[in-house]
Amino acid sequence: MKKAMKRAISTGIVCVMTMALFSGCATKATPENLLRDMEKNAEETKSAMVNVKMNMGMTADSEEISMGIDMDMESTTEPEASYAIGSVSVGMAGMNFDVELETYSVVEGEEYVTYTLMEDQWTREVSDAEELADEVGSITENMAEYADRFELSESLVTVNDQDCYELTGELDGDLIGDMMQTDMMDEFSGYDIDESVFSNMVFPCTIAIYQDSILPARVYVDMTDTFASLMEDAGISISECYMDITFMEYDTVDEITVPEEALSEAVDVDNTDGGSGLSDDGSSL
């Protein structure tokens, strides 16, 4: 009996030591390795389903103005293509305007082409390949460089019904500018604020990373305070300004194909004038 008990105790000690050894060898979650592995894993994905929300509220000359974007997006890397559907809303002078949008961005020959459905009209716009590549580049690219600016939350959070690590910190404006849609950036151009101004700014940011896959789950950027101080001299009060990107699924998107209706009915957009929305014959779309 004593011999059997000693053997059991010895076995138990060996098991405990083995577990301690393996736990000691396991990679500890830190902002550095989480962001590094997240960026690496994101580069290896073939497709993604993402929801993008951007909202801004301001007061100018005692008039309240609000703008919002809510888009569900799908993208693939082989072939390189994207699809998005959602809405853009604007509120001012006590009135609200909502516009439904649907877009396909695909490669045709050596050109990147975007088909957009808005107010029952399809348009077709050819973009510079290098320019488009920058716009559709990975949202998480280069985030690992900012690891020393982030802290890992003690508790997990839930995104899309899955457990996630949460990092809180800040990102530079140039990286935020790469994420932001051009339409939102244009709203600031009338106040002498361009991309060079953004590069000198920092924004509070929260990043959630799926615990199982170490892939991006959510990126939330709060731009309220930064823009509020910037716009104060212009007499503009910012009450809300944020960007919220949620990564819903990976590697589940089928091939993205432009519908025949868009191919046959789209009106070409002349973007040489900076996006005036004019057709080749100069008429308004």
Short mmCIF file of C-alpha atoms in Angstrom, two decimals:
data_model
loop_
_atom_site.label_atom_id
_atom_site.label_comp_id
_atom_site.label_asym_id
_atom_site.label_seq_id
_atom_site.Cartn_x
_atom_site.Cartn_y
_atom_site.Cartn_z
CA MET A 1 0.00 0.00 0.00
CA LYS A 2 2.77 2.45 0.96
CA LYS A 3 4.64 1.56 -2.22
CA ALA A 4 1.56 2.22 -4.34
CA MET A 5 0.92 5.52 -2.54
CA LYS A 6 4.51 6.68 -3.11
CA ARG A 7 4.18 5.79 -6.80
CA ALA A 8 0.95 7.81 -7.04
CA ILE A 9 2.52 10.77 -5.30
CA SER A 10 5.55 10.60 -7.56
CA THR A 11 3.33 10.41 -10.62
CA GLY A 12 1.34 13.39 -9.39
CA ILE A 13 4.51 15.43 -8.84
CA VAL A 14 5.72 14.58 -12.34
CA CYS A 15 2.35 15.68 -13.81
CA VAL A 16 2.42 18.96 -11.90
CA MET A 17 6.00 19.64 -12.99
CA THR A 18 5.12 18.81 -16.59
CA MET A 19 2.12 21.15 -16.55
CA ALA A 20 4.23 23.90 -15.02
CA LEU A 21 6.88 23.38 -17.68
CA PHE A 22 4.39 23.64 -20.53
CA SER A 23 2.63 26.65 -19.03
CA GLY A 24 5.98 28.34 -18.61
CA CYS A 25 6.80 27.74 -22.27
CA ALA A 26 3.44 29.05 -23.51
CA THR A 27 3.52 32.45 -25.15
CA LYS A 28 2.20 35.11 -22.81
CA ALA A 29 -0.30 37.49 -24.38
CA THR A 30 1.25 40.95 -24.70
CA PRO A 31 0.47 43.90 -26.98
CA GLU A 32 3.70 43.14 -28.87
CA ASN A 33 3.04 39.51 -29.75
CA LEU A 34 -0.72 39.94 -30.15
CA LEU A 35 -0.39 42.75 -32.70
CA ARG A 36 2.52 41.01 -34.44
CA ASP A 37 0.66 37.70 -34.76
CA MET A 38 -2.61 39.43 -35.66
CA GLU A 39 -0.94 41.30 -38.51
CA LYS A 40 0.73 38.11 -39.77
CA ASN A 41 -2.47 36.05 -39.58
CA ALA A 42 -4.50 38.78 -41.30
CA GLU A 43 -2.09 38.76 -44.23
CA GLU A 44 -2.77 35.05 -44.74
CA THR A 45 -6.56 35.34 -44.93
CA LYS A 46 -8.22 34.97 -48.33
CA SER A 47 -11.44 36.86 -47.61
CA ALA A 48 -13.24 38.86 -44.94
CA MET A 49 -16.69 40.14 -44.01
CA VAL A 50 -16.56 43.50 -42.24
CA ASN A 51 -18.99 46.09 -40.91
CA VAL A 52 -17.82 49.70 -40.98
CA LYS A 53 -19.53 52.52 -39.08
CA MET A 54 -18.43 56.14 -39.04
CA ASN A 55 -20.35 58.92 -37.32
CA MET A 56 -19.77 62.60 -36.72
CA GLY A 57 -21.88 65.23 -34.98
CA MET A 58 -21.04 68.93 -34.98
CA THR A 59 -22.50 72.35 -34.38
CA ALA A 60 -21.62 75.24 -36.70
CA ASP A 61 -23.23 78.67 -36.45
CA SER A 62 -25.77 77.24 -33.99
CA GLU A 63 -26.79 74.62 -36.57
CA GLU A 64 -26.46 70.96 -35.67
CA ILE A 65 -25.07 68.71 -38.39
CA SER A 66 -24.66 64.95 -38.32
CA MET A 67 -23.10 62.53 -40.80
CA GLY A 68 -22.94 58.77 -40.72
CA ILE A 69 -21.79 55.77 -42.74
CA ASP A 70 -22.90 52.18 -42.10
CA MET A 71 -21.58 49.63 -44.59
CA ASP A 72 -21.39 45.84 -44.69
CA MET A 73 -18.39 44.86 -46.78
CA GLU A 74 -16.96 41.69 -48.29
CA SER A 75 -13.53 41.35 -49.85
CA THR A 76 -11.38 38.67 -51.47
CA THR A 77 -7.68 38.60 -52.31
CA GLU A 78 -7.73 36.06 -55.17
CA PRO A 79 -9.13 37.57 -57.26
CA GLU A 80 -8.82 41.00 -55.70
CA ALA A 81 -12.36 42.32 -55.34
CA SER A 82 -14.75 43.88 -52.85
CA TYR A 83 -18.48 44.36 -52.38
CA ALA A 84 -20.24 46.77 -50.04
CA ILE A 85 -23.83 47.67 -49.25
CA GLY A 86 -25.14 50.17 -46.76
CA SER A 87 -26.14 53.77 -46.28
CA VAL A 88 -24.83 57.29 -45.89
CA SER A 89 -26.91 59.65 -43.75
CA VAL A 90 -26.78 63.42 -43.31
CA GLY A 91 -28.80 65.52 -40.90
CA MET A 92 -29.01 69.32 -40.97
CA ALA A 93 -31.52 72.11 -40.61
CA GLY A 94 -33.89 69.70 -38.88
CA MET A 95 -33.97 67.37 -41.89
CA ASN A 96 -32.44 63.93 -42.39
CA PHE A 97 -31.23 62.50 -45.68
CA ASP A 98 -30.41 58.83 -46.17
CA VAL A 99 -28.83 57.44 -49.32
CA GLU A 100 -28.53 53.70 -49.94
CA LEU A 101 -25.31 52.58 -51.62
CA GLU A 102 -24.12 49.38 -53.25
CA THR A 103 -20.64 49.04 -54.74
CA TYR A 104 -18.49 46.46 -56.51
CA SER A 105 -14.74 46.99 -56.96
CA VAL A 106 -13.03 44.56 -59.32
CA VAL A 107 -10.04 44.22 -61.64
CA GLU A 108 -10.82 44.49 -65.35
CA GLY A 109 -7.73 43.82 -67.42
CA GLU A 110 -5.13 46.14 -65.95
CA GLU A 111 -7.66 48.56 -64.44
CA TYR A 112 -9.41 48.74 -61.08
CA VAL A 113 -13.07 49.52 -61.66
CA THR A 114 -15.79 50.46 -59.16
CA TYR A 115 -19.48 50.08 -59.95
CA THR A 116 -21.81 52.03 -57.66
CA LEU A 117 -25.59 51.90 -57.38
CA MET A 118 -27.12 55.06 -55.88
CA GLU A 119 -30.66 56.33 -56.35
CA ASP A 120 -31.41 53.64 -58.97
CA GLN A 121 -28.43 54.65 -61.13
CA TRP A 122 -25.31 52.56 -61.73
CA THR A 123 -22.04 54.39 -62.33
CA ARG A 124 -18.65 53.05 -63.40
CA GLU A 125 -15.38 54.64 -62.30
CA VAL A 126 -11.84 53.61 -63.18
CA SER A 127 -9.28 54.16 -60.43
CA ASP A 128 -5.52 54.25 -60.52
CA ALA A 129 -4.27 50.77 -59.58
CA GLU A 130 -1.73 52.01 -57.04
CA GLU A 131 -4.24 54.41 -55.50
CA LEU A 132 -6.90 51.73 -55.13
CA ALA A 133 -4.44 49.30 -53.64
CA ASP A 134 -3.74 51.84 -50.89
CA GLU A 135 -7.45 52.31 -50.21
CA VAL A 136 -8.24 48.61 -49.94
CA GLY A 137 -5.04 47.66 -48.13
CA SER A 138 -5.16 45.77 -44.87
CA ILE A 139 -6.63 47.86 -42.07
CA THR A 140 -4.29 46.22 -39.59
CA GLU A 141 -1.12 46.81 -41.59
CA ASN A 142 1.74 48.34 -39.54
CA MET A 143 -0.22 48.25 -36.27
CA ALA A 144 2.50 46.14 -34.66
CA GLU A 145 4.78 49.18 -34.83
CA TYR A 146 2.54 50.87 -32.24
CA ALA A 147 2.60 48.02 -29.70
CA ASP A 148 4.41 50.10 -27.07
CA ARG A 149 1.47 52.52 -27.05
CA PHE A 150 -1.07 49.86 -26.05
CA GLU A 151 -2.02 48.08 -22.86
CA LEU A 152 -3.68 44.68 -22.57
CA SER A 153 -6.93 44.67 -20.59
CA GLU A 154 -7.08 42.23 -17.69
CA SER A 155 -10.38 40.73 -18.81
CA LEU A 156 -11.52 39.32 -22.12
CA VAL A 157 -14.28 41.09 -24.05
CA THR A 158 -16.94 39.69 -26.35
CA VAL A 159 -17.17 40.60 -30.03
CA ASN A 160 -19.42 38.75 -32.44
CA ASP A 161 -20.21 36.24 -29.65
CA GLN A 162 -16.53 35.30 -29.33
CA ASP A 163 -13.95 35.91 -26.60
CA CYS A 164 -11.36 38.51 -27.48
CA TYR A 165 -8.25 40.13 -26.10
CA GLU A 166 -8.63 43.90 -25.78
CA LEU A 167 -5.88 46.46 -26.29
CA THR A 168 -6.29 50.15 -25.51
CA GLY A 169 -3.93 52.86 -26.67
CA GLU A 170 -3.48 55.32 -29.51
CA LEU A 171 -2.56 55.44 -33.19
CA ASP A 172 -1.06 58.16 -35.37
CA GLY A 173 -3.26 60.14 -37.70
CA ASP A 174 -1.57 58.92 -40.88
CA LEU A 175 -2.56 55.33 -40.09
CA ILE A 176 -6.08 56.44 -39.22
CA GLY A 177 -6.24 58.37 -42.50
CA ASP A 178 -5.53 55.17 -44.42
CA MET A 179 -8.56 53.55 -42.78
CA MET A 180 -10.97 56.43 -43.26
CA GLN A 181 -13.22 56.64 -46.27
CA THR A 182 -12.54 59.50 -48.65
CA ASP A 183 -16.06 60.91 -48.21
CA MET A 184 -15.49 61.47 -44.51
CA MET A 185 -12.11 63.11 -45.14
CA ASP A 186 -13.72 65.46 -47.66
CA GLU A 187 -15.99 66.87 -44.96
CA PHE A 188 -12.95 68.54 -43.36
CA SER A 189 -11.44 69.95 -46.55
CA GLY A 190 -13.60 73.07 -46.31
CA TYR A 191 -11.93 73.94 -43.02
CA ASP A 192 -8.35 73.83 -44.37
CA ILE A 193 -7.71 70.42 -42.83
CA ASP A 194 -5.91 67.99 -45.09
CA GLU A 195 -4.09 64.68 -44.71
CA SER A 196 -0.87 66.42 -43.66
CA VAL A 197 -2.71 67.74 -40.59
CA PHE A 198 -3.93 64.24 -39.73
CA SER A 199 -0.36 62.92 -39.77
CA ASN A 200 0.51 65.15 -36.81
CA MET A 201 -2.38 63.92 -34.68
CA VAL A 202 -2.96 60.94 -32.40
CA PHE A 203 -6.26 59.20 -31.72
CA PRO A 204 -7.39 56.96 -28.86
CA CYS A 205 -7.96 53.46 -30.20
CA THR A 206 -9.33 50.15 -28.91
CA ILE A 207 -8.39 46.92 -30.69
CA ALA A 208 -10.11 43.60 -30.02
CA ILE A 209 -8.43 40.38 -31.20
CA TYR A 210 -10.18 37.02 -31.43
CA GLN A 211 -8.69 34.75 -28.76
CA ASP A 212 -8.88 31.55 -30.82
CA SER A 213 -7.62 32.75 -34.20
CA ILE A 214 -5.60 35.85 -33.21
CA LEU A 215 -7.28 37.77 -36.00
CA PRO A 216 -8.73 41.29 -35.84
CA ALA A 217 -12.18 41.41 -34.26
CA ARG A 218 -12.81 45.11 -33.86
CA VAL A 219 -11.02 48.43 -34.26
CA TYR A 220 -12.67 51.43 -32.59
CA VAL A 221 -11.15 54.89 -33.00
CA ASP A 222 -12.50 57.82 -30.97
CA MET A 223 -11.73 61.05 -32.82
CA THR A 224 -14.03 63.34 -30.83
CA ASP A 225 -11.58 65.16 -28.55
CA THR A 226 -8.85 65.45 -31.17
CA PHE A 227 -11.14 67.02 -33.75
CA ALA A 228 -12.89 69.16 -31.14
CA SER A 229 -9.65 70.94 -30.24
CA LEU A 230 -8.69 71.26 -33.90
CA MET A 231 -12.01 72.76 -34.99
CA GLU A 232 -12.45 75.09 -32.00
CA ASP A 233 -10.70 78.03 -33.70
CA ALA A 234 -13.05 77.69 -36.67
CA GLY A 235 -16.07 77.99 -34.38
CA ILE A 236 -17.04 74.35 -34.92
CA SER A 237 -18.10 72.25 -31.96
CA ILE A 238 -17.63 68.48 -32.31
CA SER A 239 -19.94 66.39 -30.15
CA GLU A 240 -19.16 62.98 -31.63
CA CYS A 241 -16.72 61.53 -34.13
CA TYR A 242 -15.71 57.88 -34.29
CA MET A 243 -14.90 54.98 -36.59
CA ASP A 244 -15.98 51.45 -35.67
CA ILE A 245 -14.80 48.47 -37.75
CA THR A 246 -15.99 44.97 -36.84
CA PHE A 247 -14.54 41.91 -38.55
CA MET A 248 -17.38 39.39 -38.72
CA GLU A 249 -15.99 36.39 -40.65
CA TYR A 250 -12.86 35.22 -42.42
CA ASP A 251 -12.38 32.96 -45.44
CA THR A 252 -16.11 32.44 -46.06
CA VAL A 253 -16.76 34.83 -48.97
CA ASP A 254 -17.54 33.35 -52.37
CA GLU A 255 -16.25 34.92 -55.57
CA ILE A 256 -17.47 38.49 -55.97
CA THR A 257 -19.09 39.05 -59.36
CA VAL A 258 -20.47 42.30 -60.77
CA PRO A 259 -24.12 41.80 -61.76
CA GLU A 260 -25.03 42.00 -65.43
CA GLU A 261 -27.34 44.94 -64.68
CA ALA A 262 -24.38 47.02 -63.49
CA LEU A 263 -22.22 46.03 -66.46
CA SER A 264 -24.88 46.98 -68.99
CA GLU A 265 -26.41 50.07 -67.36
CA ALA A 266 -23.50 51.82 -65.66
CA VAL A 267 -22.67 55.37 -66.74
CA ASP A 268 -18.97 56.19 -66.86
CA VAL A 269 -17.78 58.77 -64.33
CA ASP A 270 -15.06 61.21 -65.29
CA ASN A 271 -12.83 61.44 -62.21
CA THR A 272 -10.22 63.70 -63.77
CA ASP A 273 -11.90 66.78 -62.27
CA GLY A 274 -11.51 65.53 -58.70
CA GLY A 275 -14.71 63.55 -58.54
CA SER A 276 -17.35 65.98 -59.80
CA GLY A 277 -19.66 63.13 -60.71
CA LEU A 278 -19.95 64.17 -64.35
CA SER A 279 -20.31 61.80 -67.26
CA ASP A 280 -18.01 61.99 -70.24
CA ASP A 281 -20.31 64.40 -72.08
CA GLY A 282 -20.23 66.83 -69.14
CA SER A 283 -23.80 66.25 -67.99
CA SER A 284 -24.60 65.79 -64.33
CA LEU A 285 -25.26 62.24 -63.24
#
